[in-house]
Coordinates of C-alpha atoms and ligand atoms in Angstrom, one line a residue:
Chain A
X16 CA -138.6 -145.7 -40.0
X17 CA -136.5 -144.1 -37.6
X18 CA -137.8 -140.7 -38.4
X19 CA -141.1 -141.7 -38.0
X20 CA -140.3 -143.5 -34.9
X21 CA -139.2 -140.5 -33.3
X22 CA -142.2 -138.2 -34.3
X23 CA -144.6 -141.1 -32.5
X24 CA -142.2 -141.3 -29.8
X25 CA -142.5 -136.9 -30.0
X26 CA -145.9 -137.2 -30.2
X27 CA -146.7 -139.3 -27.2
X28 CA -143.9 -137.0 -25.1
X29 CA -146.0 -134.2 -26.2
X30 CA -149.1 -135.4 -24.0
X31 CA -147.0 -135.1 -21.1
X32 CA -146.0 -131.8 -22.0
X33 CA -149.3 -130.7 -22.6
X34 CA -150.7 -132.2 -19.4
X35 CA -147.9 -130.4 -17.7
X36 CA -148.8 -127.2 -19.0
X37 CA -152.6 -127.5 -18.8
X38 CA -152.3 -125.9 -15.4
X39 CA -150.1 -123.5 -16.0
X40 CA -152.5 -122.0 -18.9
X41 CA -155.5 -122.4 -16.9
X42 CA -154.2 -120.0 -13.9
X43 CA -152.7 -117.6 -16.3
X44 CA -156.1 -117.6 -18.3
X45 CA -158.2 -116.8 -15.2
X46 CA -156.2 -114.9 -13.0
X47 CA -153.5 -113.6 -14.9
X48 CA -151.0 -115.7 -12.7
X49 CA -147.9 -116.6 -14.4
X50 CA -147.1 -119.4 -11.7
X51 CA -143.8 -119.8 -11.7
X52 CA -144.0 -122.7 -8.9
X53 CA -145.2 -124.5 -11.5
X54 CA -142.7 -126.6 -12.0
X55 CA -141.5 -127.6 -9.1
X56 CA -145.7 -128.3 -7.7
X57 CA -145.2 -131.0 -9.8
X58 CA -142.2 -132.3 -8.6
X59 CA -143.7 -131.9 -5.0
X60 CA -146.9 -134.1 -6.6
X61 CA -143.7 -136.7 -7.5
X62 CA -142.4 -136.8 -4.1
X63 CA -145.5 -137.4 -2.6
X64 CA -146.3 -140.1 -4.5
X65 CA -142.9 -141.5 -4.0
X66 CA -143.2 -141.6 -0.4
X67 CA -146.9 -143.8 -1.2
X68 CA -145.1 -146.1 -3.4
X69 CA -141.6 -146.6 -2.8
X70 CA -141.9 -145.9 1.3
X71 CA -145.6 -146.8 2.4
X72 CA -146.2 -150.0 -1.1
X73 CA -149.2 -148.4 -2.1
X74 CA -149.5 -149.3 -5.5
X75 CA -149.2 -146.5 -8.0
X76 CA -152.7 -146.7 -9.3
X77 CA -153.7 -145.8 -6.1
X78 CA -151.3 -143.5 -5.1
X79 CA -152.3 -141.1 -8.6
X80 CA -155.9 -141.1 -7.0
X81 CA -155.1 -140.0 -3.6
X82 CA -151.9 -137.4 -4.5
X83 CA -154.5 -135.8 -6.8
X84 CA -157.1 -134.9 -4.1
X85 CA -153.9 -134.1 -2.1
X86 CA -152.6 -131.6 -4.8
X87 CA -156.3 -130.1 -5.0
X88 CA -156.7 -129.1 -1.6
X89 CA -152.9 -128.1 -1.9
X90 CA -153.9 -126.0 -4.4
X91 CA -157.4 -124.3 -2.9
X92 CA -154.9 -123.6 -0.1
X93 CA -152.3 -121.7 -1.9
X94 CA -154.7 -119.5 -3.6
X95 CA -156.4 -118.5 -0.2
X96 CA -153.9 -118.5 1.5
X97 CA -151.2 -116.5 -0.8
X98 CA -152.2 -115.5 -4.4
X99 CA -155.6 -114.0 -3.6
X100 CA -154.1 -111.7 -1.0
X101 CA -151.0 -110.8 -3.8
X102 CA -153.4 -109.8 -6.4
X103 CA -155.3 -107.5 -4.4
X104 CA -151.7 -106.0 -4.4
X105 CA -151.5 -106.0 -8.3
X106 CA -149.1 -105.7 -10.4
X107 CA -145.4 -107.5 -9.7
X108 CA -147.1 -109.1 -6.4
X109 CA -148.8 -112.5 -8.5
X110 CA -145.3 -112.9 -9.8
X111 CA -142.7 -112.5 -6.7
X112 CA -144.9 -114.6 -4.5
X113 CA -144.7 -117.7 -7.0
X114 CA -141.4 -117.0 -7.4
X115 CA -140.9 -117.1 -3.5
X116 CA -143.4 -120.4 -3.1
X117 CA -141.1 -121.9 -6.0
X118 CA -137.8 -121.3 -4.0
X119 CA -139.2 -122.3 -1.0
X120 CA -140.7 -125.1 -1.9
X121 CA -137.9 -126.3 -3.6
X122 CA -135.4 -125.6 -0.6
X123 CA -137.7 -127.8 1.6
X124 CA -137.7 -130.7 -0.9
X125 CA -133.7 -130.8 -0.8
X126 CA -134.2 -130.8 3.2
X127 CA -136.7 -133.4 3.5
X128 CA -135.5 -136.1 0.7
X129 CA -131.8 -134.3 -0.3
X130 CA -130.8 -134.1 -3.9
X131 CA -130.2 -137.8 -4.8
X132 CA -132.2 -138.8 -7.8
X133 CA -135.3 -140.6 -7.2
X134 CA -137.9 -142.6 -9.3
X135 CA -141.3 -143.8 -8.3
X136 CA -141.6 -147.2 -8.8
X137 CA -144.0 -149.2 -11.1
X138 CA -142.6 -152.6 -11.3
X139 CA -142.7 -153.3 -14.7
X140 CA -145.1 -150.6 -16.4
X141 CA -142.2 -148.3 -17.0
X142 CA -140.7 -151.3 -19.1
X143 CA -143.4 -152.8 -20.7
X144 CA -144.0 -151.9 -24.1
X145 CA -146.8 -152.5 -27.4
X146 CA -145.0 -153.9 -30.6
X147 CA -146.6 -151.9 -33.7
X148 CA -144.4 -153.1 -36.3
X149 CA -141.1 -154.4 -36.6
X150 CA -138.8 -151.4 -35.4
X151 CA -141.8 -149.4 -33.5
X152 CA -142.2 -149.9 -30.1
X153 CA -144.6 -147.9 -28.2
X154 CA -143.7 -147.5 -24.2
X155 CA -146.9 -148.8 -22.2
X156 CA -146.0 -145.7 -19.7
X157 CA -146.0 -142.6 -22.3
X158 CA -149.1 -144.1 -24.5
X159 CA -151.2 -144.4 -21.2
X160 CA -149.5 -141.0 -20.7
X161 CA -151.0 -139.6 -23.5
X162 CA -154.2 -141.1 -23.6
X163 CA -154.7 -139.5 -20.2
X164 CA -153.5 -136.3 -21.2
X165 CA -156.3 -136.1 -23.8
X166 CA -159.1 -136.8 -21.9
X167 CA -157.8 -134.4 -19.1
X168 CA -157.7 -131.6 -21.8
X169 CA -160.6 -132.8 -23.1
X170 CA -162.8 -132.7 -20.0
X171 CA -161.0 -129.4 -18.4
X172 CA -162.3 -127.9 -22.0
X173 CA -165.8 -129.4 -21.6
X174 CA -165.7 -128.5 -17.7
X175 CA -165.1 -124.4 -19.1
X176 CA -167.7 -124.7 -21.9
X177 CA -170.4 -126.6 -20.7
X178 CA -170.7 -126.2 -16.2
X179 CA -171.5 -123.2 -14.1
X180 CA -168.4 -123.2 -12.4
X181 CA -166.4 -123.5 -15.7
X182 CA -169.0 -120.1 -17.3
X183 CA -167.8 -118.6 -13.9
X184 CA -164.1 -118.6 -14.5
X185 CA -164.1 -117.7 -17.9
X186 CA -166.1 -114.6 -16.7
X187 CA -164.5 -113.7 -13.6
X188 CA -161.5 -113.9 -16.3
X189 CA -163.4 -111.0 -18.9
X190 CA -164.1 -109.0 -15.7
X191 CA -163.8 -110.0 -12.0
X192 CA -165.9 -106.6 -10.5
X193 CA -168.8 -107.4 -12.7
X194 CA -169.0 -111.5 -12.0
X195 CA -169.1 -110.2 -8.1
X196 CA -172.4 -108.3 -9.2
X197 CA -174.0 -111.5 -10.6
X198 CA -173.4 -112.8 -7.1
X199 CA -169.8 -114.7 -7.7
X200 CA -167.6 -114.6 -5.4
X201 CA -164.3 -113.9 -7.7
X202 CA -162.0 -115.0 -4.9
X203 CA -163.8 -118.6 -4.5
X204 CA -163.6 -118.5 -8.4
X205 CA -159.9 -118.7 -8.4
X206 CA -159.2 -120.8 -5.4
X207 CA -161.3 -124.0 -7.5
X208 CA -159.3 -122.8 -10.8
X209 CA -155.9 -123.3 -9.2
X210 CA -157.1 -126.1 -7.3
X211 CA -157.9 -128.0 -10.5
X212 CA -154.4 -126.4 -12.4
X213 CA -153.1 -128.4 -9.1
X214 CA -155.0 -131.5 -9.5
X215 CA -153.3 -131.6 -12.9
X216 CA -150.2 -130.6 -12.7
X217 CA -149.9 -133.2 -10.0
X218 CA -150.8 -136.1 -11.8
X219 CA -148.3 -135.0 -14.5
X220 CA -145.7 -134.7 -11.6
X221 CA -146.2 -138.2 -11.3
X222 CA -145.8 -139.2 -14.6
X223 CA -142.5 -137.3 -15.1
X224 CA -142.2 -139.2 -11.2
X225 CA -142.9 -142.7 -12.8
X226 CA -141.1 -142.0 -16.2
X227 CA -137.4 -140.5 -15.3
X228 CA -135.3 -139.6 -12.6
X229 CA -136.2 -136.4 -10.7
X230 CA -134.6 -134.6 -7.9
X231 CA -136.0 -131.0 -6.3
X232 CA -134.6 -128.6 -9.0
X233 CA -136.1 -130.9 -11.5
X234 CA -139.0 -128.9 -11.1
X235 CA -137.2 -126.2 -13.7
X236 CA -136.9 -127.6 -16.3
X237 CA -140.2 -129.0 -16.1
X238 CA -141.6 -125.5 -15.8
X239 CA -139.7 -124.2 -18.8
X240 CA -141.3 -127.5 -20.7
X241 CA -145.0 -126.0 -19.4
X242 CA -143.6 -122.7 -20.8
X243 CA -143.0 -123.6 -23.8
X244 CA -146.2 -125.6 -24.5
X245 CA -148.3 -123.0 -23.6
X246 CA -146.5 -120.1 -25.8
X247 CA -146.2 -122.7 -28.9
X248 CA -149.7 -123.3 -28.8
X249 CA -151.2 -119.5 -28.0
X250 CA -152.4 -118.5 -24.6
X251 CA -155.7 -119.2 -23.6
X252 CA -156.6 -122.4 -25.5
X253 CA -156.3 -125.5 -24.1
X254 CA -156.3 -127.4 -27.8
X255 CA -153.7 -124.7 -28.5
X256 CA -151.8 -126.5 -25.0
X257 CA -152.0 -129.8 -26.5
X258 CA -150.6 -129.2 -30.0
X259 CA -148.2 -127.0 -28.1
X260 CA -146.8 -129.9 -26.4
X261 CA -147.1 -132.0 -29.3
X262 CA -145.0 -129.7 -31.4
X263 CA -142.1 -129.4 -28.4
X264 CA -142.5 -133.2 -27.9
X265 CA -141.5 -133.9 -31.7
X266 CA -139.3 -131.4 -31.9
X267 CA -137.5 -132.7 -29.1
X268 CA -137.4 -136.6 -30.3
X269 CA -136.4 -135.5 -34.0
X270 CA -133.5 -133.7 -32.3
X271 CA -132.6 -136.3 -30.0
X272 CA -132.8 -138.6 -33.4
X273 CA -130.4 -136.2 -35.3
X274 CA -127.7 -136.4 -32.7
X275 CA -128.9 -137.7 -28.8
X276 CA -128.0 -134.6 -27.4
X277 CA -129.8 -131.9 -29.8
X278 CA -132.9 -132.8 -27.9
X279 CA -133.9 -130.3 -26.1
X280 CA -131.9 -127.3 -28.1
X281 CA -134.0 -128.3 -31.0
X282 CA -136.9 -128.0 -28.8
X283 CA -135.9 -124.4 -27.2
X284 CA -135.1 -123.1 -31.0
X285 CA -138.6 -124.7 -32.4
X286 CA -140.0 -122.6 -29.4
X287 CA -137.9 -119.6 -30.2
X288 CA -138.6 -119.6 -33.6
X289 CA -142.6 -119.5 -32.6
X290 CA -141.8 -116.9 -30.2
X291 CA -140.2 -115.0 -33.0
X292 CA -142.3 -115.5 -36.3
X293 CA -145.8 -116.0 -34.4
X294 CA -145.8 -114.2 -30.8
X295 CA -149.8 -115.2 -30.7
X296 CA -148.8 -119.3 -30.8
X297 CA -149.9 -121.5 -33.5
X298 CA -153.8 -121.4 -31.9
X299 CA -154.7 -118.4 -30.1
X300 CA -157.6 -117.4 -28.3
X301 CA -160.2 -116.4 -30.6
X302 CA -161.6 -113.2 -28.9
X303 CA -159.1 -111.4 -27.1
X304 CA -160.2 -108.4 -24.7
Chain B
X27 CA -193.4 -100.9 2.6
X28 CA -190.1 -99.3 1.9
X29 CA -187.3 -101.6 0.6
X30 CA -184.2 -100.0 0.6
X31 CA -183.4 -96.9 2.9
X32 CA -180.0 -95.4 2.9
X33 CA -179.1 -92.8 5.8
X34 CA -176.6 -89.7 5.8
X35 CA -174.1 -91.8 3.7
X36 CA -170.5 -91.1 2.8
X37 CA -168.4 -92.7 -0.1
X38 CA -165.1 -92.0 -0.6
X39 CA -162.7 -93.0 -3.3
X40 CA -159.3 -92.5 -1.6
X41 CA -159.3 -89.1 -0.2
X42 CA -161.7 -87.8 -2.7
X43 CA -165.1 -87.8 -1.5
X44 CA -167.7 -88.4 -3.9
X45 CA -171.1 -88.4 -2.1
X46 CA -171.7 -86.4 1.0
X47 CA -174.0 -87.4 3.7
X48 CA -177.0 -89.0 1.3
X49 CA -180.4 -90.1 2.4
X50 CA -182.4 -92.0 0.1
X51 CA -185.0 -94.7 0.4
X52 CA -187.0 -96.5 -2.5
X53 CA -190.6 -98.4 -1.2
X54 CA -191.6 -101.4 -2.4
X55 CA -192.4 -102.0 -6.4
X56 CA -192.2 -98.1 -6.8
X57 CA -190.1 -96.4 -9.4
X58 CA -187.4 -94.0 -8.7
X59 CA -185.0 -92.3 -11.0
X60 CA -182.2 -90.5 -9.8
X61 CA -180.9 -87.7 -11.7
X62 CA -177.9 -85.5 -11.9
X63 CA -175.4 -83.8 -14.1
X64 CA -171.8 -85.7 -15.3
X65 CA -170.0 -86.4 -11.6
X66 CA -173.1 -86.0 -9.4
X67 CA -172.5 -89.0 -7.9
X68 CA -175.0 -91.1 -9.6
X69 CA -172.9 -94.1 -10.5
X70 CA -171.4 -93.9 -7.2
X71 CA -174.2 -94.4 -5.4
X72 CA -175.5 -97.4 -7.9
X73 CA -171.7 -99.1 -7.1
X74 CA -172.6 -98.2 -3.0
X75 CA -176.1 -99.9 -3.0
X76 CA -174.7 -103.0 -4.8
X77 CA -171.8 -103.2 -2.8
X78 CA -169.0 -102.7 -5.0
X79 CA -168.5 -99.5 -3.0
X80 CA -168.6 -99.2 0.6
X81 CA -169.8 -96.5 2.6
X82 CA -167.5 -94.6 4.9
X83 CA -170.2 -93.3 7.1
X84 CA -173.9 -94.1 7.3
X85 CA -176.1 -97.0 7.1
X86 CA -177.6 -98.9 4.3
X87 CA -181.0 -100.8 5.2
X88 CA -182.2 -103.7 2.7
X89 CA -185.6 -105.2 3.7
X90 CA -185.0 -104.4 7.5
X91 CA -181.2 -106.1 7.0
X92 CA -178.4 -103.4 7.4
X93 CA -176.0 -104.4 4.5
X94 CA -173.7 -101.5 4.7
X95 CA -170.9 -104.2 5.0
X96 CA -172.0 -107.0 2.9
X97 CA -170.1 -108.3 0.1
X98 CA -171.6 -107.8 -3.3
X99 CA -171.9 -111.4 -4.4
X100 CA -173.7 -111.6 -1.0
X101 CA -176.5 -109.2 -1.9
X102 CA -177.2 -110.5 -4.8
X103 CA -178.9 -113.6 -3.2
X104 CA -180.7 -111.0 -1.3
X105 CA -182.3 -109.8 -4.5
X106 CA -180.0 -106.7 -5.4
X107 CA -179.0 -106.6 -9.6
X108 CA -177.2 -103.8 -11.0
X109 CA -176.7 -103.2 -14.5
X110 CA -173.3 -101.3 -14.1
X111 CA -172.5 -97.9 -16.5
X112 CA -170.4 -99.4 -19.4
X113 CA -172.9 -102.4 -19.6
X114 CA -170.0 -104.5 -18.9
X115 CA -171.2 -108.0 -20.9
X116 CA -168.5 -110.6 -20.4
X117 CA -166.9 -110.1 -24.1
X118 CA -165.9 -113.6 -24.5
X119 CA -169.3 -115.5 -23.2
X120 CA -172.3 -115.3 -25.9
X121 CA -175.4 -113.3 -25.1
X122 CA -177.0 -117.1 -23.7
X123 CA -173.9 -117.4 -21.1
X124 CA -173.9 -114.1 -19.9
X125 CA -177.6 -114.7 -19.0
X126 CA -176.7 -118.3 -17.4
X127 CA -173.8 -116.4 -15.7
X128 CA -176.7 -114.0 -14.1
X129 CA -178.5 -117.0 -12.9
X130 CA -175.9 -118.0 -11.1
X131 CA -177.7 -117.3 -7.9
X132 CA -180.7 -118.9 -8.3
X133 CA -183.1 -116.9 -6.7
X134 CA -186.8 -118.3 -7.3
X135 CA -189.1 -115.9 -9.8
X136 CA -190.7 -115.1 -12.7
X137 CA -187.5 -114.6 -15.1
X138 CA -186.3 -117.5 -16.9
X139 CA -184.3 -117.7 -20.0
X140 CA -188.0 -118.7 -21.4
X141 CA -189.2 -115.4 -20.2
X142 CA -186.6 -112.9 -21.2
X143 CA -186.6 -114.4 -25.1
X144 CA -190.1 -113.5 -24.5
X145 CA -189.7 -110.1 -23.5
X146 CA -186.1 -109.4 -25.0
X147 CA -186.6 -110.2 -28.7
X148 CA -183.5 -108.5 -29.4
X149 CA -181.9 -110.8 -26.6
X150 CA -183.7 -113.7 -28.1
X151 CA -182.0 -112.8 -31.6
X152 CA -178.5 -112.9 -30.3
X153 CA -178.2 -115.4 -28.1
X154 CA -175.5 -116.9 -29.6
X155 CA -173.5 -114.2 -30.7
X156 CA -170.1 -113.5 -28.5
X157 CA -170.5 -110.3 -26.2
X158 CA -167.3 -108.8 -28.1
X159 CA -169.6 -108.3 -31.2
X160 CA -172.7 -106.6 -29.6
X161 CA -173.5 -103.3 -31.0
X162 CA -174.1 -100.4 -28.1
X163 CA -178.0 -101.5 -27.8
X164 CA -177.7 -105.2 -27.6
X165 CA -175.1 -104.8 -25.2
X166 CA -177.7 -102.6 -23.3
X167 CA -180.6 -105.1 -23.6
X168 CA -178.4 -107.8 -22.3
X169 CA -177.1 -106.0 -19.4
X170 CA -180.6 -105.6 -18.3
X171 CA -181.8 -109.2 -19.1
X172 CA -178.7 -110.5 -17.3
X173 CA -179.4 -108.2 -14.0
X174 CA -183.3 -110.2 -14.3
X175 CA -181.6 -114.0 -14.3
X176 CA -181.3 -113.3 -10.8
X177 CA -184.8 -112.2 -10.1
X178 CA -184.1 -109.3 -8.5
X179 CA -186.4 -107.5 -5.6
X180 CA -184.2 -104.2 -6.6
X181 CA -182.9 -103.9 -9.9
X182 CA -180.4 -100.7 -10.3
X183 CA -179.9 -99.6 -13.7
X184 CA -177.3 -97.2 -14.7
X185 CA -177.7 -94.8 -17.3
X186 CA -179.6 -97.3 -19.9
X187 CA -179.9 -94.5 -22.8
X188 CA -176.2 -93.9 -22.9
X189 CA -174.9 -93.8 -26.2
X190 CA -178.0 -95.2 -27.9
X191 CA -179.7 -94.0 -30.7
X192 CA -183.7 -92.5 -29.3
X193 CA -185.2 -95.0 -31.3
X194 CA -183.4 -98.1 -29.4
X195 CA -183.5 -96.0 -26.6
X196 CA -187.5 -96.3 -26.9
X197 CA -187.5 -99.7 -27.3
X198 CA -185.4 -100.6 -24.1
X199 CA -187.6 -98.5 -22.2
X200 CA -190.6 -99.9 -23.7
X201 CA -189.6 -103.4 -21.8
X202 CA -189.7 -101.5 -18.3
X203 CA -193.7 -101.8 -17.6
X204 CA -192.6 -105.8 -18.0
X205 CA -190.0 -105.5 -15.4
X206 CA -192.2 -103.0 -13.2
X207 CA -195.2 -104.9 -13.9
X208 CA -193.5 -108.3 -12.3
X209 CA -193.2 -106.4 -8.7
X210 CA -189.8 -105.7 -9.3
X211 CA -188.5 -102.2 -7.8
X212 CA -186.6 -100.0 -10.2
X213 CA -183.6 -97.5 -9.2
X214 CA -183.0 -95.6 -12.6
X215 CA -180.4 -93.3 -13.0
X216 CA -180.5 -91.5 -16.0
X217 CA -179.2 -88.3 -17.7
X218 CA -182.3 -87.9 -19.6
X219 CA -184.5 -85.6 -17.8
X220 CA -187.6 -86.2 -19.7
X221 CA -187.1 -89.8 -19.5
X222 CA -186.8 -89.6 -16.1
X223 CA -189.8 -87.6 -15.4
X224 CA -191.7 -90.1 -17.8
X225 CA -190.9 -93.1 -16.6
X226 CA -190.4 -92.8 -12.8
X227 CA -192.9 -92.7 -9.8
X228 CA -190.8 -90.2 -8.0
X229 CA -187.5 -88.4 -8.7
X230 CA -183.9 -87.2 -6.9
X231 CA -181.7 -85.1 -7.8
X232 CA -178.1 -85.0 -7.1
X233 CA -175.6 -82.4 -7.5
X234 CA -172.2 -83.0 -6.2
X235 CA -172.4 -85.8 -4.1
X236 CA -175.5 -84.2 -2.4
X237 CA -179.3 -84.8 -2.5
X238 CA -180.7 -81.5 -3.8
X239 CA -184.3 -82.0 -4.6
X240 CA -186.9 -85.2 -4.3
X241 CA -189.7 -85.4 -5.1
X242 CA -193.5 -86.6 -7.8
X243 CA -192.8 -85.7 -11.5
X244 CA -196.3 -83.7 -11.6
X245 CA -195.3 -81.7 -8.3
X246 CA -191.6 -80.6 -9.9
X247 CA -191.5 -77.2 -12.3
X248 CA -189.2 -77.2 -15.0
X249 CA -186.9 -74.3 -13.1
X250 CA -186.7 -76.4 -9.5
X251 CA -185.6 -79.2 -11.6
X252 CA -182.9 -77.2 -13.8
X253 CA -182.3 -75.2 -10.2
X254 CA -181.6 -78.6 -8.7
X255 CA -179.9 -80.5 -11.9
X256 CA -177.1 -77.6 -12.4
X257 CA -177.0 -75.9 -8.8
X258 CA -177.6 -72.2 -10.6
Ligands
LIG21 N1 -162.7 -94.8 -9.5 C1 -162.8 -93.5 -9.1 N2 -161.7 -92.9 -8.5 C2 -161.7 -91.6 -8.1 N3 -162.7 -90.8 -8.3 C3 -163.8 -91.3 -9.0 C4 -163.9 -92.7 -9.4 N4 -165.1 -92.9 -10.0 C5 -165.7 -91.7 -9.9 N5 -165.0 -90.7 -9.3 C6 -165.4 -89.3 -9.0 O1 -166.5 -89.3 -8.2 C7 -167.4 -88.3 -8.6 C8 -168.8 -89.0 -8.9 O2 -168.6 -89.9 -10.0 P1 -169.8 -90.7 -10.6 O3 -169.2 -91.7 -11.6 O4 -170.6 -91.3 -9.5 O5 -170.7 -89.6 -11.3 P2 -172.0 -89.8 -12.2 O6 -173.0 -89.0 -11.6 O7 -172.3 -91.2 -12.4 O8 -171.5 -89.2 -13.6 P3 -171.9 -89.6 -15.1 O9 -173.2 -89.0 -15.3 O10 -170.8 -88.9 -15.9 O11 -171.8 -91.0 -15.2 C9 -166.8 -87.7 -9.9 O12 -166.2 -86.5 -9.4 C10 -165.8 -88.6 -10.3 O13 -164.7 -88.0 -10.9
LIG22 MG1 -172.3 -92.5 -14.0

């Protein structure tokens, strides 16, 4: 009962993963962007709803649906104002100048709130928990988690399929010279992609916010987490993302059932073995070009 | 009425310059092909007029607007459509969302995806086949019907016969008169003499990034033209 107690505890972890990572996979499937700022984006998302909740009493409810506008425009911004200028420069460029948002960004969180530990606060929702059966307990926090997770997934992989704007990304990702000839601008393309990675990336942030403690190199370790997800699952599916995470979540919570501390080394050598025995993740992209 | 007219142009890539002072000009609902040996510039000038390309010198007039400095995706709204060399059909969208991706600007016209099943059956056939599994022709077809989504006033098509067998050749250029007929104003470039002459109201040679002859297919001998398409 433990075991199977850890694998629904893995599998509900896994939803946060895979809403983590979401983000991550959508800039790298458009753009080519590995963002490594990732991580800590959503750990700025946290802080911002931290300030809401703990400083200004909004409720958390409310403060999800104004830090995710917040991260959007955050995001349309950053593009704009700093990725489409570095990809014009090719190469390396995409790569340094997250790397340099992520140390920045990070530096600026120690200044504002220092490192203490910090936790956005929820009342009783982080507490509260469904009885299933007589040893499983499922958290009322990671199922509603999860269930948000999904339909994020879900609708970001409707939103690509089925919309205009969603045809226009995954073109401009085929070929952004010839999407400019059907009268797309490419630029304006990414800047809504990476505002949307931001929208969701942010409200992960605050779930990890709501869930555990964070400070501002939390944001590492959260974007090895994304990482991982995405390379488990194969690049450039975002069903691929979610079992990703799923896989990394259970892996994780078995480990953490063998011995409380095997956690997340399970996890790394579940993604390691992937990594090893099948580079192209357990659901690639079907056409690759 | 004349739509496009392109003065004493230069394009450069870098410091290689690829066309050399070029005047051009297309009227209204006419036909030109431009014509030319490998490297003549033809491409070059297609990429120019649709803006992927801009001119270092020279002026490029669209319906009385001077565009020489307008974005691509900003002509197409004007009513500019290239289909570039290569085809380039978005590999991982089917044949349908490559066409909805043309329509993208939604200029008003006779081409809907109604019409171009109509007048693509080959199009029609495929629609939901991914653009990675086209063969040379389809992908040819549905360059074309894509460039139409956007109901073009000037469509620019770039070397439609490369690569394809004469009989599919036949049959893309059999769809022209539908195009033509609709008012729409063709810039051909094509490698194909004959099919130039053929199809086209009025011809240009190129040779080395220079305009070397212009002019009606019935007023051009066979030696101006060979004169003209290999500079001997
Ligand atoms: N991206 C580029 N960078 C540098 N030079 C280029 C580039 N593209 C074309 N050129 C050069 O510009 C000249 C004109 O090329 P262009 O592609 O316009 O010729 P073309 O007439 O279309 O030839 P083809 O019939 O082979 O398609 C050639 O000398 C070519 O090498
Ligand atoms: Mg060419």
């Amino acid at each position: 009962m433990q075991w199977l107690n850890a694998v629904i505890q893995g599998i509900l972890l896994g939803g946060l993963y895979a809403l983590l990572a979401a983000g991550l996979s959508l800039m790298f499937g458009v753009m080519r962007i590995v963002n490594l700022a990732h991580g800590v984006l959503a750990i700025v998302a946290a802080y911002i709803g931290f300030v809401f909740v703990n400083n200004l009493g909004v409720p958390w409810y409310l403060a999800i649906i104004i830090v995710i506008p917040i991260m959007a425009v955050v995001g349309y911004a950053l593009q704009w104002g700093l990725f489409n200028r570095a990809l014009t420069k090719g190469g390396l460029a995409p790569l340094l100048v997250a790397f340099g948002l992520a140390v920045v960004l990070t530096q600026l969180l120690q200044e504002i709130f220092t490192a203490d530990n910090r936790r956005i606060d929820t009342g009783t929702l982080a507490t509260d928990s469904i009885q299933v059966t007589d040893t499983i307990y499922l958290g009322l926090l990671p199922v509603m988690t999860f269930v948000v997770a999904v339909l994020v997934i879900a609708g970001l992989q409707l939103f690509l399929n089925h919309t205009p704007l969603g045809r226009a990304m995954r073109a401009a990702s085929d070929d952004p010279d010839t999407v400019k000839l059907m009268g797309i601008d490419n630029r304006q393309v990414y800047a809504l992609s990476t505002a949307l990675a931001l929208a969701t990336v942010g409200l992960a942030g605050l779930f990890i916010g709501m869930k555990t403690q964070f400070s501002p190199t939390y944001g590492d370790l959260v974007l090895i987490f994304a990482f991982e997800a995405v390379i488990i699952g194969g690049l450039g599916s975002l069903w691929g993302t979610l079992a990703g995470g799923m896989v990394l979540g259970i892996a994780q919570a078995v480990g953490a059932q063998i011995n409380p501390s095997y956690g997340l080394l399970i996890g790394n050598l579940v993604f390691l073995a992937i990594l090893a025995f099948r580079p192209q993740g357990l659901f690639p992209k079907a056409v690759t070009t | 009425m004349t739509l496009l007219s392109i003065t004493s142009i230069d394009v450069h890539y870098g410091d290689f310059q690829a066309i050399y002072s070029l005047d051009l000009h297309v009227d209204e609902g006419e036909t030109l092909a431009v014509i030319g040996a490998n490297g003549a510039g033809k491409s070059t000038l297609l990429k120019t007029i649709a803006g992927l390309l801009r001119p270092t010198s020279g002026d490029i007039v669209f319906d009385g607007l001077n565009i020489s400095a307008t974005p691509p995706y900003r002509r197409v709204p004007l009513g500019i459509a290239l289909t570039p060399e290569g085809r380039k059909i978005f590999p991982s969208l089917t044949v349908e969302e490559n066409l909805k991706v043309g329509a993208h600007v939604k200029r008003p016209g006779p081409w809907t995806l109604a019409a171009i099943y109509d007048a693509f059956p080959l199009v029609a056939d495929r629609r939901h086949r991914l653009g990675v599994n086209l063969s040379g022709g389809e992908q040819q077809a549905t360059a074309i019907a894509r460039a139409l989504m956007s109901n073009p006033r000037l469509l620019l098509l770039d070397e439609v016969s490369l690569g394809l067998a004469p009989v599919v050749v036949e049959q893309i250029y059999d769809t022209l008169p539908a195009i033509t007929g609709q008012g729409t104003t063709v810039l051909i470039v094509e490698q194909d003499v004959n099919l130039a002459m053929k199809f086209a109201d009025r011809v240009q040679c190129l040779l080395e990034g220079k305009s070397v002859l212009e002019g009606v297919p019935a007023d051009l001998t066979r030696d101006q033209i060979a004169t003209a398409y290999f500079g001997i």
